[in-house]
mmCIF file of C-alpha atoms and ligand atoms in Angstrom:
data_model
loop_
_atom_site.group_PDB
_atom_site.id
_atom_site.type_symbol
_atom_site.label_atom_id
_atom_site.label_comp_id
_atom_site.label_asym_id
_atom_site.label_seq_id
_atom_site.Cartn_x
_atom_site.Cartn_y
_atom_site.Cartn_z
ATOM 1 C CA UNK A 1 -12.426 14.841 25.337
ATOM 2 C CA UNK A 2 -13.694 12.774 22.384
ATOM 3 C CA UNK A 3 -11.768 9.787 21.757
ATOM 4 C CA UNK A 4 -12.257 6.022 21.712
ATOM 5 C CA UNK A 5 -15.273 4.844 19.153
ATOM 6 C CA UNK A 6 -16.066 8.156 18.152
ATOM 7 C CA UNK A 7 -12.731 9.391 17.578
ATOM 8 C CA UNK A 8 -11.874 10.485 13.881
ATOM 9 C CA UNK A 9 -9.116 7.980 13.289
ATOM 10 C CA UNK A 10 -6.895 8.912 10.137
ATOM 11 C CA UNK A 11 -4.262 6.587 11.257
ATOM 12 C CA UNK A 12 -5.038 4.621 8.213
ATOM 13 C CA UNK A 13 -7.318 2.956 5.789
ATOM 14 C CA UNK A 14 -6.753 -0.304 7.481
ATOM 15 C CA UNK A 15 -8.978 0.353 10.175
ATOM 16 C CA UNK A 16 -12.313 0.198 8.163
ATOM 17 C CA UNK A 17 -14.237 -2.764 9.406
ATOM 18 C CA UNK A 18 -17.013 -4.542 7.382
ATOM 19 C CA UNK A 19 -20.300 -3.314 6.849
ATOM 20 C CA UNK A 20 -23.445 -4.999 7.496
ATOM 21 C CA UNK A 21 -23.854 -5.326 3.724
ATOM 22 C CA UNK A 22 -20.175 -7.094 3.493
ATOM 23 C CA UNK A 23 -20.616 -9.453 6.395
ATOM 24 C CA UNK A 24 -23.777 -10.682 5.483
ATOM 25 C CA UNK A 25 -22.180 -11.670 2.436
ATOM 26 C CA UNK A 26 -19.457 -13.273 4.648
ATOM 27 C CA UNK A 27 -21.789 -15.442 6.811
ATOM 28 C CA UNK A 28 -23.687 -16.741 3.743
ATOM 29 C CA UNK A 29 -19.851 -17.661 1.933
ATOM 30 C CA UNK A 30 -19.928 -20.956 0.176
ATOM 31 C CA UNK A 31 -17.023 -22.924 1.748
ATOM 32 C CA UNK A 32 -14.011 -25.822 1.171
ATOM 33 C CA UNK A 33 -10.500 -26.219 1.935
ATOM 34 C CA UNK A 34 -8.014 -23.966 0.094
ATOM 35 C CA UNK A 35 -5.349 -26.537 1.405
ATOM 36 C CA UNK A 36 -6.960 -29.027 -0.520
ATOM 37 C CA UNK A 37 -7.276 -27.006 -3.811
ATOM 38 C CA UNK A 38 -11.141 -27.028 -3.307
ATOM 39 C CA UNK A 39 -12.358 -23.421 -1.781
ATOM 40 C CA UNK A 40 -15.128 -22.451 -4.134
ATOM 41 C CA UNK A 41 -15.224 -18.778 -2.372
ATOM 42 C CA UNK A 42 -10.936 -18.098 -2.788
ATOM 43 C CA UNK A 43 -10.626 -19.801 -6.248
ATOM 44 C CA UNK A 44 -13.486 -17.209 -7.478
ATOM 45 C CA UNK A 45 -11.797 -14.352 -5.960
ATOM 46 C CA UNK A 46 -8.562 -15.503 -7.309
ATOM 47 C CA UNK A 47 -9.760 -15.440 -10.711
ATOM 48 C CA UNK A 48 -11.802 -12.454 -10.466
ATOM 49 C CA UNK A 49 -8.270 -10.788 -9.030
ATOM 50 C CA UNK A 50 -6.043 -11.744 -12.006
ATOM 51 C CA UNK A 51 -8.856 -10.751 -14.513
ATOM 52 C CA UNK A 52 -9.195 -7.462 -12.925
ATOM 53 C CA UNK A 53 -4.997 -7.077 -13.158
ATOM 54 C CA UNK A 54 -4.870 -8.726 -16.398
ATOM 55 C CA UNK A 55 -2.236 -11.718 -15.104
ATOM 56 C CA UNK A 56 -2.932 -15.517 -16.123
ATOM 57 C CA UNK A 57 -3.294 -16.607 -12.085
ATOM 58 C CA UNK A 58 -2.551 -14.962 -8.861
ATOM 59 C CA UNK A 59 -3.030 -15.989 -5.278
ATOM 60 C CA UNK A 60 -4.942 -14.982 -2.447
ATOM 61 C CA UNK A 61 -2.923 -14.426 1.043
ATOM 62 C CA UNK A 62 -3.732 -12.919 4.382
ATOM 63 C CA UNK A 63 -1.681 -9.537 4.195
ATOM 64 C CA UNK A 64 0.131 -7.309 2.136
ATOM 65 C CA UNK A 65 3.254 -8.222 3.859
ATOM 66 C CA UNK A 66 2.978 -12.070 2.869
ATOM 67 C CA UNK A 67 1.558 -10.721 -0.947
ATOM 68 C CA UNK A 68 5.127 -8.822 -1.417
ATOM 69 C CA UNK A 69 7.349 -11.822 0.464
ATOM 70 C CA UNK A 70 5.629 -14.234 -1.901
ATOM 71 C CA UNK A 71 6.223 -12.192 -5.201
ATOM 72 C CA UNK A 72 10.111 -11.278 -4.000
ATOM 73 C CA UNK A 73 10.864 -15.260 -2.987
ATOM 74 C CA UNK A 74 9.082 -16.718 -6.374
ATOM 75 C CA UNK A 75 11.168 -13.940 -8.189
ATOM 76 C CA UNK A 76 14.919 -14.138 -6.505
ATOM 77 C CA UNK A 77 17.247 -16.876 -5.001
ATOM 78 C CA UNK A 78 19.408 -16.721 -1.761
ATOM 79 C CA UNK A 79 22.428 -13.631 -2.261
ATOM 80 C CA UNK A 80 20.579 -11.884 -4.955
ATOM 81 C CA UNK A 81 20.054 -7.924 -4.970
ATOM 82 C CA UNK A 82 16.787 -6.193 -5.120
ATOM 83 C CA UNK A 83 16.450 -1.910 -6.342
ATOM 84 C CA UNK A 84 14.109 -0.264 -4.387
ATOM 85 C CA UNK A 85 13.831 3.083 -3.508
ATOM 86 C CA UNK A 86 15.016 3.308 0.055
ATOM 87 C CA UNK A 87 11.260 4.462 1.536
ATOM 88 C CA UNK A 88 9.610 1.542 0.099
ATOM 89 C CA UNK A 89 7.191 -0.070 2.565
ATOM 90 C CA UNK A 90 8.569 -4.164 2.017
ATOM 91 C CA UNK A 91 11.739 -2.260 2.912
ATOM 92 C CA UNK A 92 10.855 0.271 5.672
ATOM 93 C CA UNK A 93 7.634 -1.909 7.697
ATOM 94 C CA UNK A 94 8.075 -5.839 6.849
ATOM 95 C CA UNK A 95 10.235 -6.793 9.144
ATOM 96 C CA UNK A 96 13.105 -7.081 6.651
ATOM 97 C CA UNK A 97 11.794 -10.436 5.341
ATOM 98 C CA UNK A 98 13.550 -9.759 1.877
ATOM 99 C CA UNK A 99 16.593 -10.285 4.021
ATOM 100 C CA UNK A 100 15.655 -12.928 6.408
ATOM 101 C CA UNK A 101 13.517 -15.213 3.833
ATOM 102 C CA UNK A 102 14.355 -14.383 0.741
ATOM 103 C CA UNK A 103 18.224 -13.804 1.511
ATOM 104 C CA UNK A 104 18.307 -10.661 -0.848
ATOM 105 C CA UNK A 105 20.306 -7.583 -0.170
ATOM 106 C CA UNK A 106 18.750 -4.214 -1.557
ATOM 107 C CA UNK A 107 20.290 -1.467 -3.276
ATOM 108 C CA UNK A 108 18.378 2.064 -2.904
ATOM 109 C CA UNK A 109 17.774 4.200 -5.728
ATOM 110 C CA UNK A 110 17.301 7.706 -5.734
ATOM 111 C CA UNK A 111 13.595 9.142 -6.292
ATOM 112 C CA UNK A 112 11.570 12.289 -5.704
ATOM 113 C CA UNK A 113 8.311 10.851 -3.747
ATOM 114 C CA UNK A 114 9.421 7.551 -3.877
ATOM 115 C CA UNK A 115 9.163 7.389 -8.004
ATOM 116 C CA UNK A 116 12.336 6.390 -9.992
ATOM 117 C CA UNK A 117 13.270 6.450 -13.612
ATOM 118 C CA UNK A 118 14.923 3.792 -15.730
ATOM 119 C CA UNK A 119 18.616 5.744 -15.806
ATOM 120 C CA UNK A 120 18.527 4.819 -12.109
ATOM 121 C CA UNK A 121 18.300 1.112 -12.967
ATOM 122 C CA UNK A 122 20.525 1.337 -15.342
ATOM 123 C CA UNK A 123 23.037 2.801 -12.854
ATOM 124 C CA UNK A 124 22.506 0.480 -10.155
ATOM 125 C CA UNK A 125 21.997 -3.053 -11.978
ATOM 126 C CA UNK A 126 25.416 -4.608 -10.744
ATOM 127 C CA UNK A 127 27.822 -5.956 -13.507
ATOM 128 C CA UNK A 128 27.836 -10.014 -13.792
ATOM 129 C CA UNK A 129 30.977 -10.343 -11.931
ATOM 130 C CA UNK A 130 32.594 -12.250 -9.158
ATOM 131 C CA UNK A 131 32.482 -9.542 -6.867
ATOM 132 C CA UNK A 132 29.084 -8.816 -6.930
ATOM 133 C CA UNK A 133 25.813 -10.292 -5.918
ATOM 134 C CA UNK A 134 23.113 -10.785 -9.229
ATOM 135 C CA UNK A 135 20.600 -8.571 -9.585
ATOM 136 C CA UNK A 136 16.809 -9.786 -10.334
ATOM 137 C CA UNK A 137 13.906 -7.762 -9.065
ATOM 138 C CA UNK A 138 13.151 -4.301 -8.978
ATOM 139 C CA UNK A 139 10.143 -3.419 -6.924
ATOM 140 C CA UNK A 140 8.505 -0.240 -7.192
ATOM 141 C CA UNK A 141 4.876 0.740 -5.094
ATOM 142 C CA UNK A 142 1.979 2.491 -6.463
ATOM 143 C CA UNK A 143 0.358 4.502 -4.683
ATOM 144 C CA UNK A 144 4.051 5.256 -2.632
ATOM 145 C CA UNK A 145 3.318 5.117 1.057
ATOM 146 C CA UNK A 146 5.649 6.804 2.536
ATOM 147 C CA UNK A 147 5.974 8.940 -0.788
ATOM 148 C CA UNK A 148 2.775 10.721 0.153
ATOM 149 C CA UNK A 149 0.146 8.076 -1.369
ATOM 150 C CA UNK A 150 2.286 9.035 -4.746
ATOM 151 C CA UNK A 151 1.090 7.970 -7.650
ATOM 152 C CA UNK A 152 3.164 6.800 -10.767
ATOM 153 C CA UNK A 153 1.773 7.524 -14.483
ATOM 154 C CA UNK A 154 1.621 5.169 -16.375
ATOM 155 C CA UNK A 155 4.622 5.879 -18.653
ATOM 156 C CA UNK A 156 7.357 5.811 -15.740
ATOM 157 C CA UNK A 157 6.151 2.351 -14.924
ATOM 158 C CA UNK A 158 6.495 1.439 -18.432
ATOM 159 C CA UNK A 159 9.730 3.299 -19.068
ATOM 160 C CA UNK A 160 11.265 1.659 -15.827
ATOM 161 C CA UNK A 161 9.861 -1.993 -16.625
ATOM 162 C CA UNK A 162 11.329 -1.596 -19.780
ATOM 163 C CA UNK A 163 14.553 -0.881 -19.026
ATOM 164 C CA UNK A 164 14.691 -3.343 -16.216
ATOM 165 C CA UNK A 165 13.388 -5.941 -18.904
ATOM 166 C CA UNK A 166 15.850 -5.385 -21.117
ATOM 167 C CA UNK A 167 18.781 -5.786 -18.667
ATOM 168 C CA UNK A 168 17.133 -9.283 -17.734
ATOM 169 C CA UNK A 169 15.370 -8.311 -14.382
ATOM 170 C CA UNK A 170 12.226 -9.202 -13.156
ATOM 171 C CA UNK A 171 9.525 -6.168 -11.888
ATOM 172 C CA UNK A 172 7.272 -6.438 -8.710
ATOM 173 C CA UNK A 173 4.812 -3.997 -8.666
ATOM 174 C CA UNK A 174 3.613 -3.079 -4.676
ATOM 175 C CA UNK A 175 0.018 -1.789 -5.326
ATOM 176 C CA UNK A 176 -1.343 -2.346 -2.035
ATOM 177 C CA UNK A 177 -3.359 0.491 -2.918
ATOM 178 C CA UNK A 178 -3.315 0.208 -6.799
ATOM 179 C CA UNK A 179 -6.924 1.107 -7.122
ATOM 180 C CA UNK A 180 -6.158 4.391 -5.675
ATOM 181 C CA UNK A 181 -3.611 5.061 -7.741
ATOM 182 C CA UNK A 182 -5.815 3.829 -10.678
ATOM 183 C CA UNK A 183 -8.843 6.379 -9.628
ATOM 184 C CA UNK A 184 -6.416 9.062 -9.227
ATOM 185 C CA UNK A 185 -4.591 8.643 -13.067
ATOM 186 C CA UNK A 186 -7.919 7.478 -14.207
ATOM 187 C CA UNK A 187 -6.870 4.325 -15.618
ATOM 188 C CA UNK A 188 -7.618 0.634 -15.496
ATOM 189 C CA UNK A 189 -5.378 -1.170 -13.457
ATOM 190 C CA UNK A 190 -3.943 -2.823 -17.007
ATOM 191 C CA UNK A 191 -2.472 -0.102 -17.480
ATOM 192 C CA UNK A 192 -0.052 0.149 -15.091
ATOM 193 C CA UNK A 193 0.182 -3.985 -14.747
ATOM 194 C CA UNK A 194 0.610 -5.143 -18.432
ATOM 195 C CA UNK A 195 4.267 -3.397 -17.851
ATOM 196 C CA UNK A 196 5.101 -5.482 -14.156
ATOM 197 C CA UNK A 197 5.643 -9.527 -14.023
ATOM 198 C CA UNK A 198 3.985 -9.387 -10.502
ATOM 199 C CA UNK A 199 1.715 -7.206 -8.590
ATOM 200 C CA UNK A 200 0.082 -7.611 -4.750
ATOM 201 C CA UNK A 201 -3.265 -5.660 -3.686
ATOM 202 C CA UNK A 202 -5.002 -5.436 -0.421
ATOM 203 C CA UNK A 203 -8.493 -6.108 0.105
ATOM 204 C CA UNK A 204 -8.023 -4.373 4.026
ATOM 205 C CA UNK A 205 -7.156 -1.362 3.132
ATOM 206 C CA UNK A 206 -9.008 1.517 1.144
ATOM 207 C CA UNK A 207 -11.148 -1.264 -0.155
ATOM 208 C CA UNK A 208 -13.138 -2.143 3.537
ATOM 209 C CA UNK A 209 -12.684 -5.806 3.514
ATOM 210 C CA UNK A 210 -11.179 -7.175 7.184
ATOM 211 C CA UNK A 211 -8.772 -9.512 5.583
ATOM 212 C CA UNK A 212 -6.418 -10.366 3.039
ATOM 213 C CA UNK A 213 -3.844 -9.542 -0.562
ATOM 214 C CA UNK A 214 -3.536 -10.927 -3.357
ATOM 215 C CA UNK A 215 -0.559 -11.102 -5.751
ATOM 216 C CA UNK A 216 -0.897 -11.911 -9.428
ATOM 217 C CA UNK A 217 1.547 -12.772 -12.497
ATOM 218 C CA UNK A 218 2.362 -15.396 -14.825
ATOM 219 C CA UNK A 219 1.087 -18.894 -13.753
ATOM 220 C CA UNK A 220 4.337 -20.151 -13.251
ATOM 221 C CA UNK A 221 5.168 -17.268 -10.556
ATOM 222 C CA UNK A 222 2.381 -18.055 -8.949
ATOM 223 C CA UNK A 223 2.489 -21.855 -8.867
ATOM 224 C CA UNK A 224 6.305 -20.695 -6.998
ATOM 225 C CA UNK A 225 3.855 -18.182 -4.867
ATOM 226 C CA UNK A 226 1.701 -20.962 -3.536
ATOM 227 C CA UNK A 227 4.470 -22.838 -2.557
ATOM 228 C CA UNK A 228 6.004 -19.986 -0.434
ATOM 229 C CA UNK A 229 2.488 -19.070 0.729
ATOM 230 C CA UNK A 230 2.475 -22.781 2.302
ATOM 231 C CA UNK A 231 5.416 -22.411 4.048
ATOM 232 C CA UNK A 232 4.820 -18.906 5.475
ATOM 233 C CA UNK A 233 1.639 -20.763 6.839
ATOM 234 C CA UNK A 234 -0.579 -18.915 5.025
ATOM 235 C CA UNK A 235 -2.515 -21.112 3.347
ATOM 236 C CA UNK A 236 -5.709 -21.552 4.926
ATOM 237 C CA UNK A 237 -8.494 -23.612 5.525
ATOM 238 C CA UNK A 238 -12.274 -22.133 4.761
ATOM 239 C CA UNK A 239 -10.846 -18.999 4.205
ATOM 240 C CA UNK A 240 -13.798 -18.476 1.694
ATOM 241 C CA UNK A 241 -15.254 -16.655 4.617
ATOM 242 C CA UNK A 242 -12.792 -13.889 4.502
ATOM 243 C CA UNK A 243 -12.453 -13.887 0.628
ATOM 244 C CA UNK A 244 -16.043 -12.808 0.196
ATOM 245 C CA UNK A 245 -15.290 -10.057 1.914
ATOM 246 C CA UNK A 246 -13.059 -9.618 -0.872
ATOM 247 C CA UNK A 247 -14.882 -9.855 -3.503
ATOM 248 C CA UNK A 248 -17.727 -7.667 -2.149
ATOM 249 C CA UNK A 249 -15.159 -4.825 -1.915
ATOM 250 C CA UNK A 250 -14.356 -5.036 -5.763
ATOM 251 C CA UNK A 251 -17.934 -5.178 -6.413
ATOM 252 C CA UNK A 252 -18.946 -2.267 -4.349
ATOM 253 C CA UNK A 253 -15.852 -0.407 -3.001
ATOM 254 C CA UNK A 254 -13.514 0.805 -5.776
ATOM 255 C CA UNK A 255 -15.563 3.420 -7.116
ATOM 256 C CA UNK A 256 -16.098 5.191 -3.982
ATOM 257 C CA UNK A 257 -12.329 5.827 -3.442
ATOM 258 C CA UNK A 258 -12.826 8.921 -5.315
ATOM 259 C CA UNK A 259 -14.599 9.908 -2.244
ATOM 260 C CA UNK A 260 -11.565 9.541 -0.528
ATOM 261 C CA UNK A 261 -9.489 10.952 -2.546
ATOM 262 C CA UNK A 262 -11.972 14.165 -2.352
ATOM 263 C CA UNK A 263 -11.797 14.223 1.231
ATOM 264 C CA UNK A 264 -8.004 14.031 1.868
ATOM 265 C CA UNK A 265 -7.970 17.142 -0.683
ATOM 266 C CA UNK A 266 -10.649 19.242 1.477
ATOM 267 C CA UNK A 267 -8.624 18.698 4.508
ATOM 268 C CA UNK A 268 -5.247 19.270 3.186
ATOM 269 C CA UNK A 269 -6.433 22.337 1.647
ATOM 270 C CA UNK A 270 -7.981 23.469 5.326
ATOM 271 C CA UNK A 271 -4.723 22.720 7.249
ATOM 272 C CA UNK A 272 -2.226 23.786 4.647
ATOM 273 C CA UNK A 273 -3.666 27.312 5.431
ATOM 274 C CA UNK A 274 -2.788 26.972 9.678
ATOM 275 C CA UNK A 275 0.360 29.081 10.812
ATOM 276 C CA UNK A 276 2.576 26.333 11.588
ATOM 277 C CA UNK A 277 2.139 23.563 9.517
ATOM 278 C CA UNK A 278 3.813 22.941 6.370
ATOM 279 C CA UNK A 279 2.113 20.665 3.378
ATOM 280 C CA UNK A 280 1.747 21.189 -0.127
ATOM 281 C CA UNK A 281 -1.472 20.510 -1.300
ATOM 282 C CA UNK A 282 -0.588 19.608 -4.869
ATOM 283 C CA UNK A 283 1.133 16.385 -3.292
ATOM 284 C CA UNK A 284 -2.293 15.340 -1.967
ATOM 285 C CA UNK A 285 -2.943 13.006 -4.735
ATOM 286 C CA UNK A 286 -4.904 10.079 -3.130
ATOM 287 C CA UNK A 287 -6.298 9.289 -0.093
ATOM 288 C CA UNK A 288 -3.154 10.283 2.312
ATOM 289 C CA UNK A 289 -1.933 13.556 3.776
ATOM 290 C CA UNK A 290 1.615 14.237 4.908
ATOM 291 C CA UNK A 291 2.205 17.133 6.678
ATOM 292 C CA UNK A 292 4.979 18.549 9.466
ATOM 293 C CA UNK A 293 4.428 20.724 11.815
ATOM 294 C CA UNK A 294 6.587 23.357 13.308
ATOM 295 C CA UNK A 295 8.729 22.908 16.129
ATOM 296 C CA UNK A 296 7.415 24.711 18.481
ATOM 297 C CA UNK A 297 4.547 22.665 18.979
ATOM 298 C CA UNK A 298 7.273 19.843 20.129
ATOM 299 C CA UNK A 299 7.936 16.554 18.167
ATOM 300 C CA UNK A 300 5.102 15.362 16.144
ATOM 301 C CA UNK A 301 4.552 12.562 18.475
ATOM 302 C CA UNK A 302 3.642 14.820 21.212
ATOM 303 C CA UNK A 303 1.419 16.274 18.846
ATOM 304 C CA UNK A 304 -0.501 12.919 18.222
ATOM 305 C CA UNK A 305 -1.357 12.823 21.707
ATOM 306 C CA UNK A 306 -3.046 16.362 22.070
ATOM 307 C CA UNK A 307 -4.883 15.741 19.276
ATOM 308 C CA UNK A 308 -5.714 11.804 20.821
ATOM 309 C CA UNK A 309 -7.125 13.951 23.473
ATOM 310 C CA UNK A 310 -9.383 15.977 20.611
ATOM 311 C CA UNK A 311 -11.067 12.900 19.318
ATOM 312 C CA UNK A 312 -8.766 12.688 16.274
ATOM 313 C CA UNK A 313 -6.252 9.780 15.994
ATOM 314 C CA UNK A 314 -3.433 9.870 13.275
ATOM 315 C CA UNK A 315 0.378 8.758 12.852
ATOM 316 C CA UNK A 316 3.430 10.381 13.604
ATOM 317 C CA UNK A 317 5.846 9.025 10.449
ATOM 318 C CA UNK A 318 9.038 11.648 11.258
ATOM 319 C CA UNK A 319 10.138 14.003 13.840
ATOM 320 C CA UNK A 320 7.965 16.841 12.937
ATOM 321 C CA UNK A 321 5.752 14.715 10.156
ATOM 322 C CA UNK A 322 2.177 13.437 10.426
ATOM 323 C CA UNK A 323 -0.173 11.533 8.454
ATOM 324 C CA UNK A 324 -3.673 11.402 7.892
ATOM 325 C CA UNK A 325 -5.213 8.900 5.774
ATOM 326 C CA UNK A 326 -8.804 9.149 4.673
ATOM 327 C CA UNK A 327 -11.078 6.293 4.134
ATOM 328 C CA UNK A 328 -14.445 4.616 3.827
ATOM 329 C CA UNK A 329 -15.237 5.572 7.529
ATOM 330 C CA UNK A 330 -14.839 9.323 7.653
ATOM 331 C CA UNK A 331 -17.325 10.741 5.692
ATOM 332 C CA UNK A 332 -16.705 14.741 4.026
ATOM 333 C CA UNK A 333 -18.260 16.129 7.267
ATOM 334 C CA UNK A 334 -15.966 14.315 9.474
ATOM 335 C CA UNK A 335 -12.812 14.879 7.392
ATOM 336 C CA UNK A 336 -13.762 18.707 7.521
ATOM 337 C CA UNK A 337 -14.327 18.593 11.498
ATOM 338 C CA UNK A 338 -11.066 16.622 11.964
ATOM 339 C CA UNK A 339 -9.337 20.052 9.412
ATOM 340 C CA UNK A 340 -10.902 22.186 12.115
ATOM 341 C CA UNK A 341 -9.989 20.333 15.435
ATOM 342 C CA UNK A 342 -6.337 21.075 14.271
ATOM 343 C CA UNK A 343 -6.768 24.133 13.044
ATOM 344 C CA UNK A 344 -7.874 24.985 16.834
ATOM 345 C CA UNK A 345 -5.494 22.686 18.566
ATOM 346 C CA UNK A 346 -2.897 24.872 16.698
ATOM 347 C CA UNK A 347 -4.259 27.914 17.684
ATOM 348 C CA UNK A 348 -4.020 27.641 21.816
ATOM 349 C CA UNK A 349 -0.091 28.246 22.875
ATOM 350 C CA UNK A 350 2.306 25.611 22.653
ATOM 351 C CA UNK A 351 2.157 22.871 25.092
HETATM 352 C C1 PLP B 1 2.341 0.114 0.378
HETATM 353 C C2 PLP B 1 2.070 -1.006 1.322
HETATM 354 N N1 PLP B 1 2.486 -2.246 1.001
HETATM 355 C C3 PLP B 1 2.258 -3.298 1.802
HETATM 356 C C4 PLP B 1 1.588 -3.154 2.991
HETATM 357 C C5 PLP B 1 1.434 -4.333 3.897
HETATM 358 O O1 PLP B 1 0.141 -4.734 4.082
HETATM 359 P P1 PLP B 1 -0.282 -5.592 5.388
HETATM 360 O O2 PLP B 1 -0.385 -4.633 6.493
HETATM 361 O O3 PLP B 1 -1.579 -6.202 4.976
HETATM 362 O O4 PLP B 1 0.780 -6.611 5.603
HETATM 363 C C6 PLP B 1 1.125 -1.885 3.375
HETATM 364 C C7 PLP B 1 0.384 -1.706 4.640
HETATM 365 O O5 PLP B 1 -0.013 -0.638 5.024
HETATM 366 C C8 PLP B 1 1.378 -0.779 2.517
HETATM 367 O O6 PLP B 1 1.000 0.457 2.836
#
């Protein structure tokens, strides 16, 4: 029995707390009121963000949830459509706020992974007529979530931007974990955002820092952003505090993803060799594993809790479908003792 604190947790990257380092940066965080207009700490964060994603503004907000609502309600009105592909995370884990606040339907588009091509927009943008609500936004996410931490080159975001473009849509991009994707296609994060009108990062996730997104574009999208921002409530006081946090990741934490990356690749390639689990190693492109395991071993759920009971903590995201996501708190040791735990879990008889 090894759970609690020193459990391996792979549930996801969004349980890395701050390190010494980043919260001593925290407590020291020169402070105002971002109500105001007058938080040193956010505005510098919010400029360093848009540099970094080459947009003219962008706006900082306390999750990736809000970062997406934001971008989708300065981007759409009331009865519009949105194309997504059908496992996008604003779709499948934000409690259908596209619907609820932003009034937008969504059509699904097909995709291998959770990456589309521009025929599919072309296919699916609805003809301006009476019958039909307006399209305006396609939203596409890179690294893909539930796509396996998929990541899109380069020249399918451009090829899809372009064709949405030309057909008069808007593009949000969902890059809660962009930098991933970026180490993985070894690429700045232009790249990929010179092609979208509006993109939203976390700062919680991969990167380490406890709170907050950010979504950039044009400074007119983002004056609309701050306005929705306000009336989600979250616009915040000294929130300087948290935004340091922020910024320390960018300075020190991007680089290290690699790490990650690294790590998710050792353990995939350990596992994928177990009788009774199923993964294909060449989909391990970032810092997340999918895998399913066979029936036998009962629903994947079940599974979670045997290997609770191991000392290693990950998601069940299907029937028979797991997912382990690697981060700045398992180190290459750990990520090869969490391969092995399974590996030995699978070799007692079914439960
Ligand atoms: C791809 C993607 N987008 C958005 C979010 C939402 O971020 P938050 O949990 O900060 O609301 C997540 C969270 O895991 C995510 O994986």
């Amino acid at each position: 029995m090894n759970s609690g604190a020193s459990a391996i947790d792979l549930r996801s990257d969004t349980v890395t707390t701050p390190t010494q380092a980043m919260r001593d940066v925290m407590a020291r965080a020169e402070v105002g009121d971002d109500v105001l207009g007058d938080e040193p700490t956010v505005i510098r964060l919010q400029e360093k963000a848009a540099n970094l994603l080459g947009k003219a503004d962008s706006v900082y907000v306390p999750s990736g949830t809000m970062a997406n609502l934001c971008g989708i309600c300065s981007q759409t009105r009331h009865g519009e459509e949105i194309i997504a592909h059908n496992e996008s995370h604003f779709y499948f884990y934000e409690t259908g706020g596209f619907a609820a606040v932003a009034g937008c339907s969504v059509r699904f588009v097909p995709g291998r992974r959770g990456i589309f091509g521009p025929d599919v927009i072309e296919a699916n943008v609805r003809p301006l007529q009476i019958h039909y609500p307006r399209t305006s936004l396609v939203i596409i996410e890179n690294t893909h979530n539930r796509g396996g931490g998929a990541v899109w080159k380069v020249e399918q975001v451009k090829a899809v931007c372009d064709q949405a473009h030309e057909m008069g849509l808007r593009v949000h991009m969902d890059g809660a974990r962009l930098l991933n994707a970026c180490i993985a296609a070894g690429v700045d994060p232009t790249a990929y955002t010179q092609h979208v009108d509006t993109v939203s990062m976390c700062f919680s996730k991969g990167l380490g820092a406890p709170v907050g997104s950010v979504l950039a574009g044009d400074e007119e999208t983002i004056q609309t952003a701050h306005h929705f921002r306000k009336m989600l409530g979250g616009t915040m006081r000294q929130s300087g505090v948290i935004a340091s946090g922020a910024i320390y990741a960018l300075d020190h934490h991007v680089k290290r993803l690699a790490d990650d990356h690294a790590n998710a690749k050792a353990f995939a390639q350990r596992i994928a060799q177990v009788p009774g689990i199923t993964l294909d190693v060449s989909e391990v492109e970032t810092n997340m594993v999918f895998f399913d395991i066979d029936p036998k071993w009962g629903p994947a759920k079940k599974f979670v809790r045997r290997l609770e009971k191991e000392g290693v903590r990950m998601f069940a995201t299907g029937p028979q479908r797991l997912r382990a996501v690697f981060h700045l708190e398992v180190s290459a040791e750990q990520a090869k003792r969490a391969a092995e735990i399974i590996a030995g879990v699978l070799q007692q008889t079914p439960a």
